[in-house]
Short mmCIF file of C-alpha atoms in Angstrom, two decimals:
data_model
loop_
_atom_site.label_atom_id
_atom_site.label_comp_id
_atom_site.label_asym_id
_atom_site.label_seq_id
_atom_site.Cartn_x
_atom_site.Cartn_y
_atom_site.Cartn_z
CA ALA A 1 16.27 2.15 -63.83
CA GLN A 2 19.08 4.36 -62.74
CA LYS A 3 18.42 8.01 -62.20
CA VAL A 4 20.39 10.95 -60.86
CA THR A 5 18.70 14.15 -59.76
CA GLN A 6 20.45 17.44 -59.23
CA ALA A 7 17.59 19.65 -58.17
CA GLN A 8 19.64 22.84 -58.13
CA THR A 9 19.89 24.09 -61.69
CA GLU A 10 21.90 27.19 -60.83
CA ILE A 11 23.61 28.49 -57.71
CA SER A 12 25.25 31.88 -57.34
CA VAL A 13 27.30 32.84 -54.30
CA VAL A 14 29.88 35.39 -53.33
CA GLU A 15 33.50 34.37 -53.09
CA LYS A 16 34.56 32.76 -49.80
CA GLU A 17 31.08 31.48 -49.06
CA ASP A 18 30.56 27.76 -48.53
CA VAL A 19 28.26 26.06 -51.02
CA THR A 20 26.70 22.60 -51.18
CA LEU A 21 25.60 20.91 -54.38
CA ASP A 22 22.94 18.26 -53.91
CA CYS A 23 22.77 14.90 -55.66
CA VAL A 24 20.10 12.25 -55.16
CA TYR A 25 20.26 8.93 -56.99
CA GLU A 26 18.02 5.95 -57.66
CA THR A 27 19.23 2.45 -58.30
CA ARG A 28 18.03 -1.09 -57.72
CA ASP A 29 21.52 -2.50 -57.51
CA THR A 30 23.34 -3.10 -54.25
CA THR A 31 26.72 -2.40 -55.82
CA TYR A 32 27.11 0.89 -57.61
CA TYR A 33 29.52 3.77 -58.06
CA LEU A 34 29.03 7.50 -57.68
CA PHE A 35 31.04 10.25 -59.30
CA TRP A 36 31.36 14.00 -59.47
CA TYR A 37 32.69 15.74 -62.56
CA LYS A 38 33.39 19.42 -63.15
CA GLN A 39 32.82 21.15 -66.49
CA PRO A 40 34.54 24.56 -66.53
CA PRO A 41 33.67 27.18 -69.17
CA SER A 42 36.32 25.67 -71.46
CA GLY A 43 34.05 22.64 -71.83
CA GLU A 44 36.07 19.61 -70.79
CA LEU A 45 34.81 17.20 -68.13
CA VAL A 46 37.16 16.90 -65.19
CA PHE A 47 36.95 13.94 -62.80
CA LEU A 48 36.71 14.96 -59.15
CA ILE A 49 35.82 11.90 -57.09
CA ARG A 50 34.60 8.32 -57.19
CA ARG A 51 32.76 6.64 -54.33
CA ASN A 52 31.83 2.95 -54.18
CA SER A 53 28.51 1.96 -52.61
CA PHE A 54 30.18 -0.25 -50.04
CA ASP A 55 32.36 2.61 -48.78
CA GLU A 56 30.27 5.15 -46.88
CA GLN A 57 33.15 7.18 -45.53
CA ASN A 58 33.00 10.84 -46.33
CA GLU A 59 35.92 12.36 -48.13
CA ILE A 60 37.74 15.65 -47.93
CA SER A 61 40.18 16.97 -50.48
CA GLY A 62 41.37 20.47 -49.74
CA ARG A 63 38.37 22.79 -49.95
CA TYR A 64 36.20 20.02 -51.39
CA SER A 65 34.24 17.50 -49.34
CA TRP A 66 31.69 14.87 -50.17
CA ASN A 67 28.93 13.47 -47.98
CA PHE A 68 27.67 10.04 -49.01
CA GLN A 69 24.49 8.88 -47.25
CA LYS A 70 23.06 5.57 -48.40
CA SER A 71 19.99 5.95 -46.17
CA THR A 72 18.86 8.98 -48.17
CA SER A 73 20.47 7.97 -51.49
CA SER A 74 22.41 11.19 -51.56
CA PHE A 75 25.97 12.14 -52.49
CA ASN A 76 26.36 15.84 -51.80
CA PHE A 77 29.35 17.98 -52.65
CA THR A 78 30.50 20.94 -50.55
CA ILE A 79 32.99 23.60 -51.52
CA THR A 80 34.38 25.51 -48.57
CA ALA A 81 35.60 29.09 -48.97
CA SER A 82 34.60 29.15 -52.63
CA GLN A 83 36.77 30.86 -55.22
CA VAL A 84 36.01 32.36 -58.62
CA VAL A 85 37.91 29.47 -60.26
CA ASP A 86 35.29 27.09 -58.86
CA SER A 87 32.74 28.54 -61.28
CA ALA A 88 31.65 25.67 -63.51
CA VAL A 89 28.89 23.18 -64.14
CA TYR A 90 29.11 20.24 -61.79
CA PHE A 91 27.72 16.83 -62.66
CA CYS A 92 26.89 13.96 -60.37
CA ALA A 93 26.90 10.54 -62.04
CA LEU A 94 25.99 6.96 -61.21
CA SER A 95 27.20 3.68 -62.60
CA GLU A 96 25.81 0.29 -61.68
CA ASN A 97 27.68 -2.96 -61.59
CA PRO A 98 26.33 -4.85 -64.58
CA LEU A 99 28.12 -8.09 -63.77
CA PRO A 100 27.57 -10.96 -61.41
CA LEU A 101 28.85 -10.31 -57.93
CA LEU A 102 32.01 -12.28 -58.64
CA ILE A 103 33.19 -9.50 -60.92
CA GLN A 104 33.02 -5.90 -59.81
CA GLY A 105 32.84 -3.32 -62.53
CA ALA A 106 31.03 -0.43 -64.06
CA GLN A 107 30.11 0.62 -67.53
CA LYS A 108 27.97 3.51 -68.59
CA LEU A 109 27.63 6.61 -66.48
CA VAL A 110 24.20 8.09 -65.91
CA PHE A 111 24.53 11.81 -65.31
CA GLY A 112 22.36 14.31 -63.52
CA GLN A 113 21.36 17.47 -65.34
CA GLY A 114 24.15 19.42 -63.72
CA THR A 115 24.32 22.42 -61.41
CA ARG A 116 25.77 25.64 -62.78
CA LEU A 117 27.79 27.24 -59.99
CA THR A 118 28.78 30.88 -60.28
CA ILE A 119 31.18 32.36 -57.76
CA ASN A 120 31.08 36.15 -57.80
CA PRO A 121 34.08 38.20 -56.67
CA ASP B 1 44.91 17.32 -69.14
CA SER B 2 43.25 13.90 -68.84
CA GLY B 3 45.45 12.26 -71.46
CA VAL B 4 42.47 11.50 -73.70
CA THR B 5 42.65 13.25 -77.06
CA GLN B 6 39.83 14.01 -79.45
CA THR B 7 39.88 15.43 -82.94
CA PRO B 8 38.64 17.62 -84.38
CA LYS B 9 37.82 20.15 -81.69
CA HIS B 10 35.11 21.77 -83.79
CA LEU B 11 33.18 20.50 -86.77
CA ILE B 12 30.65 22.40 -88.84
CA THR B 13 28.74 20.57 -91.51
CA ALA B 14 25.42 20.48 -93.32
CA THR B 15 22.35 18.31 -92.89
CA GLY B 16 22.57 14.98 -94.66
CA GLN B 17 26.35 14.81 -94.41
CA ARG B 18 28.55 12.22 -92.70
CA VAL B 19 31.33 12.95 -90.21
CA THR B 20 33.90 10.96 -88.24
CA LEU B 21 35.03 11.86 -84.76
CA ARG B 22 38.27 10.42 -83.49
CA CYS B 23 39.40 9.53 -79.98
CA SER B 24 42.71 8.32 -78.59
CA PRO B 25 42.49 6.89 -75.07
CA ARG B 26 44.98 7.39 -72.28
CA SER B 27 48.05 5.23 -72.52
CA GLY B 28 47.25 1.82 -71.09
CA ASP B 29 43.46 2.23 -71.14
CA LEU B 30 41.54 -0.50 -72.94
CA SER B 31 38.02 0.89 -72.62
CA VAL B 32 36.59 3.71 -74.69
CA TYR B 33 33.19 5.29 -74.14
CA TRP B 34 31.27 7.82 -76.21
CA TYR B 35 28.83 10.34 -74.77
CA GLN B 36 26.67 13.06 -76.28
CA GLN B 37 25.97 16.34 -74.49
CA SER B 38 23.07 18.39 -75.81
CA LEU B 39 21.01 21.16 -74.29
CA ASP B 40 17.77 19.18 -74.26
CA GLN B 41 19.07 15.68 -73.41
CA GLY B 42 22.02 16.50 -71.19
CA LEU B 43 24.92 14.05 -71.04
CA GLN B 44 23.95 10.68 -72.50
CA PHE B 45 25.91 7.47 -72.93
CA LEU B 46 26.17 6.25 -76.49
CA ILE B 47 28.45 3.21 -76.65
CA HIS B 48 31.32 1.39 -74.91
CA TYR B 49 34.19 -0.56 -76.47
CA TYR B 50 36.69 -2.70 -74.63
CA ASN B 51 39.84 -3.90 -76.36
CA GLY B 52 38.21 -3.71 -79.77
CA GLU B 53 34.88 -5.26 -78.86
CA GLU B 54 31.56 -3.54 -78.31
CA ARG B 55 30.48 -4.03 -74.67
CA ALA B 56 27.43 -1.87 -74.17
CA LYS B 57 25.09 0.37 -76.12
CA GLY B 58 23.02 3.27 -74.93
CA ASN B 59 20.47 5.29 -76.86
CA ILE B 60 22.64 5.45 -79.93
CA LEU B 61 20.83 6.17 -83.16
CA GLU B 62 21.06 3.72 -86.04
CA ARG B 63 22.63 6.51 -88.09
CA PHE B 64 25.55 6.46 -85.66
CA SER B 65 28.19 3.79 -85.47
CA ALA B 66 31.52 3.35 -83.76
CA GLN B 67 34.52 1.10 -83.70
CA GLN B 68 37.73 0.60 -81.77
CA PHE B 69 40.84 -0.25 -83.71
CA PRO B 70 43.76 -2.57 -82.80
CA ASP B 71 45.80 0.43 -81.62
CA LEU B 72 42.83 1.17 -79.30
CA HIS B 73 41.83 4.48 -80.81
CA SER B 74 38.15 4.81 -81.55
CA GLU B 75 36.04 6.53 -84.16
CA LEU B 76 32.41 7.61 -83.96
CA ASN B 77 30.71 7.88 -87.33
CA LEU B 78 27.61 10.04 -87.66
CA SER B 79 25.69 9.89 -90.93
CA SER B 80 22.62 11.52 -92.49
CA LEU B 81 23.13 14.32 -90.04
CA GLU B 82 20.18 16.29 -88.75
CA LEU B 83 20.00 19.64 -87.01
CA GLY B 84 19.28 17.83 -83.75
CA ASP B 85 22.62 16.04 -83.89
CA SER B 86 24.37 19.29 -83.05
CA ALA B 87 26.01 18.62 -79.71
CA LEU B 88 29.26 18.18 -77.82
CA TYR B 89 30.55 14.64 -78.23
CA PHE B 90 32.82 13.30 -75.54
CA CYS B 91 35.08 10.31 -75.52
CA ALA B 92 36.18 8.81 -72.22
CA SER B 93 38.62 6.05 -71.45
CA SER B 94 39.34 3.78 -68.53
CA VAL B 95 41.78 1.02 -67.71
CA ASP B 96 39.47 -1.93 -67.26
CA TRP B 97 35.71 -1.64 -66.83
CA THR B 98 35.60 -4.78 -64.71
CA ALA B 99 37.67 -3.27 -61.92
CA SER B 100 35.91 -1.83 -58.90
CA THR B 101 38.33 1.09 -58.96
CA ASP B 102 37.75 1.88 -62.62
CA THR B 103 37.19 5.54 -63.47
CA GLN B 104 36.35 7.17 -66.78
CA TYR B 105 38.52 10.11 -67.84
CA PHE B 106 37.09 12.39 -70.47
CA GLY B 107 38.62 14.04 -73.49
CA PRO B 108 38.07 17.70 -74.36
CA GLY B 109 35.14 16.90 -76.65
CA THR B 110 34.26 17.60 -80.26
CA ARG B 111 31.68 20.29 -80.83
CA LEU B 112 29.53 19.36 -83.82
CA THR B 113 27.36 21.98 -85.47
CA VAL B 114 24.94 20.87 -88.16
CA LEU B 115 23.59 23.70 -90.32
#
């Protein structure tokens, strides 16, 4: 069965500090998809990144970076020089490919419990 | 703004009642997903529709049902409501769930409070 673990329930840092949010996943499938979503205080879920299991390149987008390591089943998220606007709950999610290998796809997302990040001024 | 719309934003009702949550997907998206976010269960997948047909079910209660209409909007019906059904209900949409680049974009959610 699929499972996503975000061991850090809450993190609090001072503005401009770097912070890393951990995500560990479990899956039996060889093809799967990993995601990060942000839920600000307003409540909506905002898509941040998607990573396919066959693409192990790390990604950087501005102050955000993601480290995907298949060997440790981890997909960690780092915010560099954090800002107050980064305060939110961050969710890591996993989706398996439910179809035969001829058809790539994904259906339901399995979410971790989320990490509440607070950036203090 | 993801382009996914959900109505109503808030809903307060009593136990035993029935409510309908509505979702309009992003333009061009054929897939609609429903999720429930509660304090004790976290974010859980309920059901997935693609182009009007049910594709996958999660831990959706028998008291809950959903459908996707020809114009691709979807409705989630919750009946015989219980206090434990109080939660934030999200709708998400994606272009085509069979694509390896497919990504689900979420609406703002409907907050349901059962008193």
